[in-house]
Short mmCIF file of C-alpha atoms in Angstrom, two decimals:
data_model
loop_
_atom_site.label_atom_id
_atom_site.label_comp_id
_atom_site.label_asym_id
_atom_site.label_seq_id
_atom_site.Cartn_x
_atom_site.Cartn_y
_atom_site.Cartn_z
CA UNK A 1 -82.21 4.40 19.73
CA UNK A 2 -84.32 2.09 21.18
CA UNK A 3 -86.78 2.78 24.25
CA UNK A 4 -87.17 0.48 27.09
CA UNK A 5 -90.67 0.30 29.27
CA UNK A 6 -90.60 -1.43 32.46
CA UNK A 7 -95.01 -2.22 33.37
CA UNK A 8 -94.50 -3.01 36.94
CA UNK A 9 -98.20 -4.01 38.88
CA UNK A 10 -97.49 -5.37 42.30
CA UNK A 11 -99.56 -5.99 45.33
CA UNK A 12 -100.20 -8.43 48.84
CA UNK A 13 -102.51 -11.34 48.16
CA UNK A 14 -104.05 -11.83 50.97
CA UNK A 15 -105.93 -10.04 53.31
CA UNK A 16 -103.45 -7.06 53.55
CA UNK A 17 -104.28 -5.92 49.79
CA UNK A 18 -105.09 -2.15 49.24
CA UNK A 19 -104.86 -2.13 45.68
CA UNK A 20 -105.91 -3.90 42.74
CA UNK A 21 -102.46 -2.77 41.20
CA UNK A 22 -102.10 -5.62 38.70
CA UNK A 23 -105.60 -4.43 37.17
CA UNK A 24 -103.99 -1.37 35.18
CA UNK A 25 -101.98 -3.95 32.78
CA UNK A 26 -104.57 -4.75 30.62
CA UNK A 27 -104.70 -0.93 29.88
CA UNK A 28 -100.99 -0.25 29.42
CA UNK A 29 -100.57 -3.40 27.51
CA UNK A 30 -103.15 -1.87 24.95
CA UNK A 31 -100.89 1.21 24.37
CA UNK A 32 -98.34 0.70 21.77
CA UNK A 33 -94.77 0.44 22.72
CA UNK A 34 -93.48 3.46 21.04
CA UNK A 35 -96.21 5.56 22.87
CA UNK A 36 -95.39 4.24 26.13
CA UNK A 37 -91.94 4.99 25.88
CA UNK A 38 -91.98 8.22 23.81
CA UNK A 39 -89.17 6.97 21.24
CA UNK A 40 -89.78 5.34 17.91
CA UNK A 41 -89.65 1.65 19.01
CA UNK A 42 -89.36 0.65 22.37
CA UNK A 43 -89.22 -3.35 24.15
CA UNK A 44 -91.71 -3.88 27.14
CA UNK A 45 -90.66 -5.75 30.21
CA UNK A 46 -94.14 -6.62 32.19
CA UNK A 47 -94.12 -7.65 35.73
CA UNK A 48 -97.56 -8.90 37.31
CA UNK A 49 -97.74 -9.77 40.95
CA UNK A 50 -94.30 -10.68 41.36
CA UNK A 51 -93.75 -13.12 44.17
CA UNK A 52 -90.18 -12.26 44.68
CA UNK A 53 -88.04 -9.20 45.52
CA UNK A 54 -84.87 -10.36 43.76
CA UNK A 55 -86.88 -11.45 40.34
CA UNK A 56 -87.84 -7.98 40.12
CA UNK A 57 -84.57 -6.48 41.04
CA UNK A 58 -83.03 -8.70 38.27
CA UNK A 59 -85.81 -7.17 35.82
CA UNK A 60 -85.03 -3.58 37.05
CA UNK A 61 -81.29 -3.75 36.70
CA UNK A 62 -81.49 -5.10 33.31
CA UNK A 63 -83.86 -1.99 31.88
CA UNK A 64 -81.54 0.12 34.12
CA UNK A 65 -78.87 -1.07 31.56
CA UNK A 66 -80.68 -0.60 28.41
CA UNK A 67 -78.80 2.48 26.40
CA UNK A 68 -82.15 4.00 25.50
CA UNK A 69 -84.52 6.39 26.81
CA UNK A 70 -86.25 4.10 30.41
CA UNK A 71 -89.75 4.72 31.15
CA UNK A 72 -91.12 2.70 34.68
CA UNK A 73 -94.62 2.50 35.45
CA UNK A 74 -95.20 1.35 38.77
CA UNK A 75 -98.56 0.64 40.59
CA UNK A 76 -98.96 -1.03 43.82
CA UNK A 77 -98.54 -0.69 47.75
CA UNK A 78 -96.27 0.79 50.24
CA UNK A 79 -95.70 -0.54 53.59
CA UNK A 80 -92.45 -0.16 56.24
CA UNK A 81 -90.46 -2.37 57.09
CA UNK A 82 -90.49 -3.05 61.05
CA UNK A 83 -86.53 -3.08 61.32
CA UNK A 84 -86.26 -0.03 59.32
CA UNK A 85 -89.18 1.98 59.13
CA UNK A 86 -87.84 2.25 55.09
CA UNK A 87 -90.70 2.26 52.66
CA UNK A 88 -90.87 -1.27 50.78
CA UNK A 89 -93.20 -1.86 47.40
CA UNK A 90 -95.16 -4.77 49.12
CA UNK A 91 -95.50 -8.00 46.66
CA UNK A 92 -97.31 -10.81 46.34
CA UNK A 93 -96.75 -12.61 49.51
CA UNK A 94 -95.91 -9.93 51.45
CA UNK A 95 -97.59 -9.10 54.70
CA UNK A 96 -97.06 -7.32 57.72
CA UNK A 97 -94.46 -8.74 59.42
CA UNK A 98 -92.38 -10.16 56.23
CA UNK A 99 -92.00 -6.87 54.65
CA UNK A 100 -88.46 -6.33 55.07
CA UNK A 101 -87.17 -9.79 53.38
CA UNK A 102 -90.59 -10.44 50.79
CA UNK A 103 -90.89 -6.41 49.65
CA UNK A 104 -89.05 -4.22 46.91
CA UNK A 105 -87.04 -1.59 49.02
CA UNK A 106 -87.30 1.23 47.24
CA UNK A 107 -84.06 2.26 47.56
CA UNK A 108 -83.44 0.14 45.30
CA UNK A 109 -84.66 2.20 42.35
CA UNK A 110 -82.48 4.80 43.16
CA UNK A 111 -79.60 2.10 43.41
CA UNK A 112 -80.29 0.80 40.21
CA UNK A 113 -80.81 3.82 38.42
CA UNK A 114 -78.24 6.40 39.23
CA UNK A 115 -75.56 5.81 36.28
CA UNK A 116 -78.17 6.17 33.70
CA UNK A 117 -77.47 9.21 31.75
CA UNK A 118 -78.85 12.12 32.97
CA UNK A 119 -82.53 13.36 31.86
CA UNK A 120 -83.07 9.41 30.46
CA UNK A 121 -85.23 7.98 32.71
CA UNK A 122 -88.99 8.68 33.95
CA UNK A 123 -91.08 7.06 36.33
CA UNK A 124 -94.98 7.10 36.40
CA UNK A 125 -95.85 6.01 40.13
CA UNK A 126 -99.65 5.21 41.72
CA UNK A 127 -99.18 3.74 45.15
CA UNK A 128 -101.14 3.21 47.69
CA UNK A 129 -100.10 3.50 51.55
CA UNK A 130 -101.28 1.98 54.11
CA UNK A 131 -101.39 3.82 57.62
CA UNK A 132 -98.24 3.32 59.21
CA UNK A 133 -96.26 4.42 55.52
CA UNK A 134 -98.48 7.24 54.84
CA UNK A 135 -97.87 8.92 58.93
CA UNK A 136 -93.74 8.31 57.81
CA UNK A 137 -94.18 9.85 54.25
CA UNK A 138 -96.56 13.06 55.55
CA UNK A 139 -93.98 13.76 58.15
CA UNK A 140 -91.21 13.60 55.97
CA UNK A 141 -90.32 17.76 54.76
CA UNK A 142 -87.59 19.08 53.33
CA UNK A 143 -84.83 19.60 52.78
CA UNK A 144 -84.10 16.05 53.94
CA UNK A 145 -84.21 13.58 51.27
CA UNK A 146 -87.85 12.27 50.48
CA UNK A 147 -88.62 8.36 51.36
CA UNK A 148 -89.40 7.75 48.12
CA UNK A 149 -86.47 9.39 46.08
CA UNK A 150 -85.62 7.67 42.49
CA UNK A 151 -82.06 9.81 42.30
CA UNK A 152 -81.19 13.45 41.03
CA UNK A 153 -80.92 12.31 37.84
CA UNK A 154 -84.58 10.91 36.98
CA UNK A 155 -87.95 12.43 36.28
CA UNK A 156 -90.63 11.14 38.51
CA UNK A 157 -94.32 12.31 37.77
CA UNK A 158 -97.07 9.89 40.34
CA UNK A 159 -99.45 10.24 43.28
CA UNK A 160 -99.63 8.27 46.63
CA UNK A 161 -102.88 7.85 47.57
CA UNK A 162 -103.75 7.83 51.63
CA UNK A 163 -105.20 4.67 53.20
CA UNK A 164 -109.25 3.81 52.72
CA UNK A 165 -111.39 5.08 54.94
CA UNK A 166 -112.48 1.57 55.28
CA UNK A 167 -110.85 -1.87 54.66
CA UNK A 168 -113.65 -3.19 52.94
CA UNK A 169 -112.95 -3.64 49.22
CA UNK A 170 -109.90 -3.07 47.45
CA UNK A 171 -109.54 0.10 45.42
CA UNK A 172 -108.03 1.09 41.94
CA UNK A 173 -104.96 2.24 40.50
CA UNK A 174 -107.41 5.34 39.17
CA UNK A 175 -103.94 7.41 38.44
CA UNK A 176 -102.21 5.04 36.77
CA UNK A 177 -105.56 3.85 34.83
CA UNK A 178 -106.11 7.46 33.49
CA UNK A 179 -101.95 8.01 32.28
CA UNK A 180 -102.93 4.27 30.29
CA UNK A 181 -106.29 6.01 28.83
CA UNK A 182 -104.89 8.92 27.76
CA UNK A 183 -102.10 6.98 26.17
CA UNK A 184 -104.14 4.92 24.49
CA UNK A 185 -105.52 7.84 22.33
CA UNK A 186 -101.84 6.94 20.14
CA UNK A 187 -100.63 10.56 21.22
CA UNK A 188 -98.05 11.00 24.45
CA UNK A 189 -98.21 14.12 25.73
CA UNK A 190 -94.92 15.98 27.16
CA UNK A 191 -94.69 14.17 30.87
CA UNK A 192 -95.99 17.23 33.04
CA UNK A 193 -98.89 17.85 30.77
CA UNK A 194 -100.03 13.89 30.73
CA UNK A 195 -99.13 14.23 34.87
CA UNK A 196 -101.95 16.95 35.03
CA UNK A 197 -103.91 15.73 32.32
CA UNK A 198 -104.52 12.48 34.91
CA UNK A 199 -104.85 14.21 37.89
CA UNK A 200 -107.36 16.45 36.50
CA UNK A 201 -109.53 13.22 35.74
CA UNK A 202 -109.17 11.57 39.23
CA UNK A 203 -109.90 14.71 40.91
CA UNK A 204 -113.25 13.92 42.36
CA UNK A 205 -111.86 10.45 42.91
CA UNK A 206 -108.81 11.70 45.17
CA UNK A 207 -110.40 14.89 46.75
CA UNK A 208 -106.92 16.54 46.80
CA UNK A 209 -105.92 13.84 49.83
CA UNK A 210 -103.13 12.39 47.53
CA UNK A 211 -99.42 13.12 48.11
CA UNK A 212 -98.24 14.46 44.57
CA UNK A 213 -95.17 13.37 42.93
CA UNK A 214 -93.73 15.80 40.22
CA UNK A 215 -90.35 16.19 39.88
CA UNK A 216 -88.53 17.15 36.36
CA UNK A 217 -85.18 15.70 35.01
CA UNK A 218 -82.01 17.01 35.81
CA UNK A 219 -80.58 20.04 33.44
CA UNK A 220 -78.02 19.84 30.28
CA UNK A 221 -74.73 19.43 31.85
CA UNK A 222 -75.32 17.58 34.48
CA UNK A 223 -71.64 16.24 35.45
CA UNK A 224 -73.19 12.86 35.57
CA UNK A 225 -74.34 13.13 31.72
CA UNK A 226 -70.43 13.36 30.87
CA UNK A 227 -69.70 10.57 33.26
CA UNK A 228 -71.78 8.24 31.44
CA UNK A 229 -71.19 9.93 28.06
CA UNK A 230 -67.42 8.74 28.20
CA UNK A 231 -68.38 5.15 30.02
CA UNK A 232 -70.94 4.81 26.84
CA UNK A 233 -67.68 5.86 24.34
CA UNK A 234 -65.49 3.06 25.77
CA UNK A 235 -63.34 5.93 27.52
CA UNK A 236 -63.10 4.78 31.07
CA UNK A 237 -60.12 6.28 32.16
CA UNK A 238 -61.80 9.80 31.51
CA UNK A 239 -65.33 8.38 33.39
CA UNK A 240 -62.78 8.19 36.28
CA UNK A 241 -60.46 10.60 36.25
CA UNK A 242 -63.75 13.10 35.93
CA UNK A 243 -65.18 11.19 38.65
CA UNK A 244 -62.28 11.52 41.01
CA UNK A 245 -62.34 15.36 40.28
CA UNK A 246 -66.01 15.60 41.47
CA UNK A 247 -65.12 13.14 44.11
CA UNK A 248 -61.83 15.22 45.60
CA UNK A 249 -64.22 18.65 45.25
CA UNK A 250 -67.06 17.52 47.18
CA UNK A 251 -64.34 16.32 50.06
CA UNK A 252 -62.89 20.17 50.37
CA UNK A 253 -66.57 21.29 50.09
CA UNK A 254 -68.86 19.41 52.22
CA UNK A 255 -65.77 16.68 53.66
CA UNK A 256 -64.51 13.46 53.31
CA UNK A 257 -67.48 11.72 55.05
CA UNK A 258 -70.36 13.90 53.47
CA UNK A 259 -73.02 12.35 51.29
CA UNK A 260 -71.73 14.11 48.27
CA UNK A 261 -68.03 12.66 48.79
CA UNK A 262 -69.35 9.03 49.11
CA UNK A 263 -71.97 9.05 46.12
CA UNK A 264 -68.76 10.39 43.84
CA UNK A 265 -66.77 7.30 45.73
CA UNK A 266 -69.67 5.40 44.82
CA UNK A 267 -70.02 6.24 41.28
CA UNK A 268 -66.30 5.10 40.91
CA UNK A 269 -66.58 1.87 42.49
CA UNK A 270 -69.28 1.24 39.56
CA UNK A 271 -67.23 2.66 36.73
CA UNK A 272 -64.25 0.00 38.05
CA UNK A 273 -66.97 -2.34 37.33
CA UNK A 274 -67.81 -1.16 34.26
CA UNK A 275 -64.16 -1.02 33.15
CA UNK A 276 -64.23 -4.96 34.59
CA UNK A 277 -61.58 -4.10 37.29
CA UNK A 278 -63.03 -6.05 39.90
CA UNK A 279 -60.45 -5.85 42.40
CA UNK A 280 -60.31 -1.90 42.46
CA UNK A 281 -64.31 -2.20 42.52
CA UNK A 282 -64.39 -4.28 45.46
CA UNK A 283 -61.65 -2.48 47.37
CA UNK A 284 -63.72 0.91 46.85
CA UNK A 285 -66.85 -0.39 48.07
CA UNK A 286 -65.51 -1.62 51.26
CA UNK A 287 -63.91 1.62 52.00
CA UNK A 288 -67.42 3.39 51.35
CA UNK A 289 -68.85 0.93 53.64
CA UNK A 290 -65.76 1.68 56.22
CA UNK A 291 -66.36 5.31 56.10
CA UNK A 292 -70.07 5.18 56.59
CA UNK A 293 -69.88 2.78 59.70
CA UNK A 294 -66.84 5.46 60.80
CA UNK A 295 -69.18 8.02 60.39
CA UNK A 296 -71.95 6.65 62.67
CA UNK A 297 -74.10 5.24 60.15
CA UNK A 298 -75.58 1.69 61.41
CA UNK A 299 -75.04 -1.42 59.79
CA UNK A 300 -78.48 -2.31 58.39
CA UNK A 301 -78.48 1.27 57.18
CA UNK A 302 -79.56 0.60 53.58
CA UNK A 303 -76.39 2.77 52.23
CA UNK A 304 -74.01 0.58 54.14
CA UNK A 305 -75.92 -2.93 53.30
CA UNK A 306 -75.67 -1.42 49.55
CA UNK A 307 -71.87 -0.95 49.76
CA UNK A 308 -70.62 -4.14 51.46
CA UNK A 309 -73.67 -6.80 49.19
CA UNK A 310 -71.40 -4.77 46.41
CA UNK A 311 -68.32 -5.36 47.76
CA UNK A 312 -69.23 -8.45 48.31
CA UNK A 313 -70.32 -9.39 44.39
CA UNK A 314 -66.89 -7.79 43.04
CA UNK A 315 -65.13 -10.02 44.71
CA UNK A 316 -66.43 -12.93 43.74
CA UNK A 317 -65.10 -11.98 40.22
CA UNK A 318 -61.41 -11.09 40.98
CA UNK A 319 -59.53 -14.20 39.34
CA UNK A 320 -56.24 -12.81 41.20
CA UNK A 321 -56.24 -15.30 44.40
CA UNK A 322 -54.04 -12.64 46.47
CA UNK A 323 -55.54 -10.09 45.46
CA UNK A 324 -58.64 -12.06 47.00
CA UNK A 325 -57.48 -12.74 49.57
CA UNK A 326 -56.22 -9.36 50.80
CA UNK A 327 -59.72 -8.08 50.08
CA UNK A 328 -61.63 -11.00 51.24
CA UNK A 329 -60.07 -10.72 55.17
CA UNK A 330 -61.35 -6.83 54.96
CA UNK A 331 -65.06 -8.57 53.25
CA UNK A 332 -65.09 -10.94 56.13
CA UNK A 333 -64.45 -8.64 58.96
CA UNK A 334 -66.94 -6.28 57.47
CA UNK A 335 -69.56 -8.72 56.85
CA UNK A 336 -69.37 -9.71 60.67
CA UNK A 337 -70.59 -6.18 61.16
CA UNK A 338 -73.10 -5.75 58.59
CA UNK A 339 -74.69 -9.57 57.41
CA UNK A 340 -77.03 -8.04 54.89
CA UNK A 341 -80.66 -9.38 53.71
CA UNK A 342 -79.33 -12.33 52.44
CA UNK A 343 -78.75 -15.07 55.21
CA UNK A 344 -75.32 -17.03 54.99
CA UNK A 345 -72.91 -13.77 53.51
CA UNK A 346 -70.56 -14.34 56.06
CA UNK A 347 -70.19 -17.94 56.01
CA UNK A 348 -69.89 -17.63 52.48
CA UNK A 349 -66.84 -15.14 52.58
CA UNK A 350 -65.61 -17.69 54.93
CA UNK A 351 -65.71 -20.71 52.77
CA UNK A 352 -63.65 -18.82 49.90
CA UNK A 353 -61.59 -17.90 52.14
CA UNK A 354 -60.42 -20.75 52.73
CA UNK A 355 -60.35 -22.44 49.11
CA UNK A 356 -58.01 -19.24 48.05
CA UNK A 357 -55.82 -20.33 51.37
CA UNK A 358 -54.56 -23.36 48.85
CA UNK A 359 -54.15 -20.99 45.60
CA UNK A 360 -51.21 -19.43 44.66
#
């Protein structure tokens, strides 16, 4: 089967730039495809400088989708958001104070990547922080979850480098440049041995000041893996009756309202989707979205945003006008709590409200 290799270089243009990020392309473009990938053939999506968050999430979610083995390589620059304090891959016209609406969250790779199968996916990361990210990432310990999680399910092998001593200049993607050099040689290397293989050559480069990022795939029979196993086989009943197991054994373990209940709810809401049952899509992701407001969670939590912008699509494709409307007066009331990133959700609901008012 088929590899897929997302090349993703992205960094501020103006004065705000750390990083160089979109220099390393050149590099990786020179490997071949199969090598970057690690299967036999493989299609390369690059992404250079991208000016806008959504382009990229479009690019993302499509290689997310690819049945293959997925292989991201991602150099650029973190900053926080104001609002948030959530780590955001900055982009081209990102700066300071337009973070939150002109930057990657990067929540969203763990969004867009958790029902790949299990032990298919690796990322390569080099970023850069600048000081306000790196303080938020140094204090960050376990056993919370780490700012810059990609989901239990992916392999993630990187470094994030700690702001410049001095503004002046812009530095190199030196991590990501030495993974693309010792690629190029036409042999890949198993993942943790190319992951050392680069740090060893950036070592009096980095001065062992870098935050390191190694973390293997999951292990065979991951519950997952069978999830997407019978999604992939056309049998979505069984995805979801195997989901709703999980689901209903994480609520007597850890209860109804625990992170483990909801990403199980969560996974289900997608497999309706999968299964193109809109309707019971949308209805689950509003009830996620209920029961993490109920639980205390605020509204521009990214979780919450997730579940109702979700929501939200799925019910734009129910073709059942009462069905819509049942679901859209829920949508609306919700969206009055939580409006999202994108400005005019609520009126929106509104307006098709009020078209389905004169469908029977």
């Amino acid at each position: 089967m088929p590899g897929t290799v997302l090349l993703l270089a992205a960094s501020p243009l103006g004065r705000g730039r750390l990083v160089d990020a979109a220099s390393v392309l050149p590099v990786l473009a020179a490997v071949p495809p199969a090598v970057l990938s690690g299967a036999d053939t493989a299609n390369v999506v690059e992404l250079a400088d991208p000016l806008e968050p959504q382009a990229v999430l479009t690019r993302l979610r499509a290689a997310a989708a690819a049945p293959g083995p997925l292989t991201v390589y991602v150099a650029g620059q973190l900053q926080l958001d104001r609002r948030q304090r959530l780590p955001h891959l900055a982009l081209a016209r990102t700066t300071a104070s337009t973070v939150r609406y002109t930057g990657l969250p990067w929540h969203w790779f763990r969004e867009e990547l958790r029902l790949r199968p299990a032990g298919a996916t690796t990322l390569f990361l080099d970023l850069h922080a600048d000081p306000e990210t790196w303080q938020a990432l140094s204090a960050a310990r376990p056993p919370g979850p780490s700012p810059l999680d990609c989901g239990p399910d992916n392999a993630v092998y990187g470094r994030v480098a700690p702001p410049p001593p001095s503004r002046r200049g812009v530095t190199a993607p030196a991590y990501m440049k030495a993974v693309a050099t010792i690629l190029r040689s036409g042999r890949r290397p198993p993942d943790e041995e190319l992951h050392q293989q680069a740090l060893t050559r950036i070592a009096p480069e980095s001065a062992g000041t870098d935050l390191l990022l190694a973390r293997r795939g999951p292990v065979p029979g991951d519950p997952h893996a069978a999830v997407t196993a019978a999604v992939r086989s056309g049998r979505h009943a069984d995805a979801d009756a195997l989901a709703a197991r999980l689901e209903q054994a994480a609520h007597l373990a850890h209860g109804p309202a625990s992170e483990e209940a909801l990403h199980w709810a969560e996974v289900r809401a997608d497999l309706a989707m999968l299964a193109g049952d809109a309707a019971r899509s949308c209805r689950t992701w509003l009830a996620v979205a209920s029961a993490r407001l109920t639980a205390g969670q605020p509204a521009d939590a990214p979780a919450v945003e997730t579940a109702v912008d979700r929501a939200h699509h799925q019910w734009g494709r129910i073709g059942d006008p009462a069905r819509a409307r049942e679901l859209g007066a829920v949508l609306a009331e919700l969206r009055g709590l939580v409006p999202g990133r994108r400005e005019g959700a609520l009126d929106h609901v509104r307006r098709q409200l009020r078209q389905l008012q004169t469908q029977n």
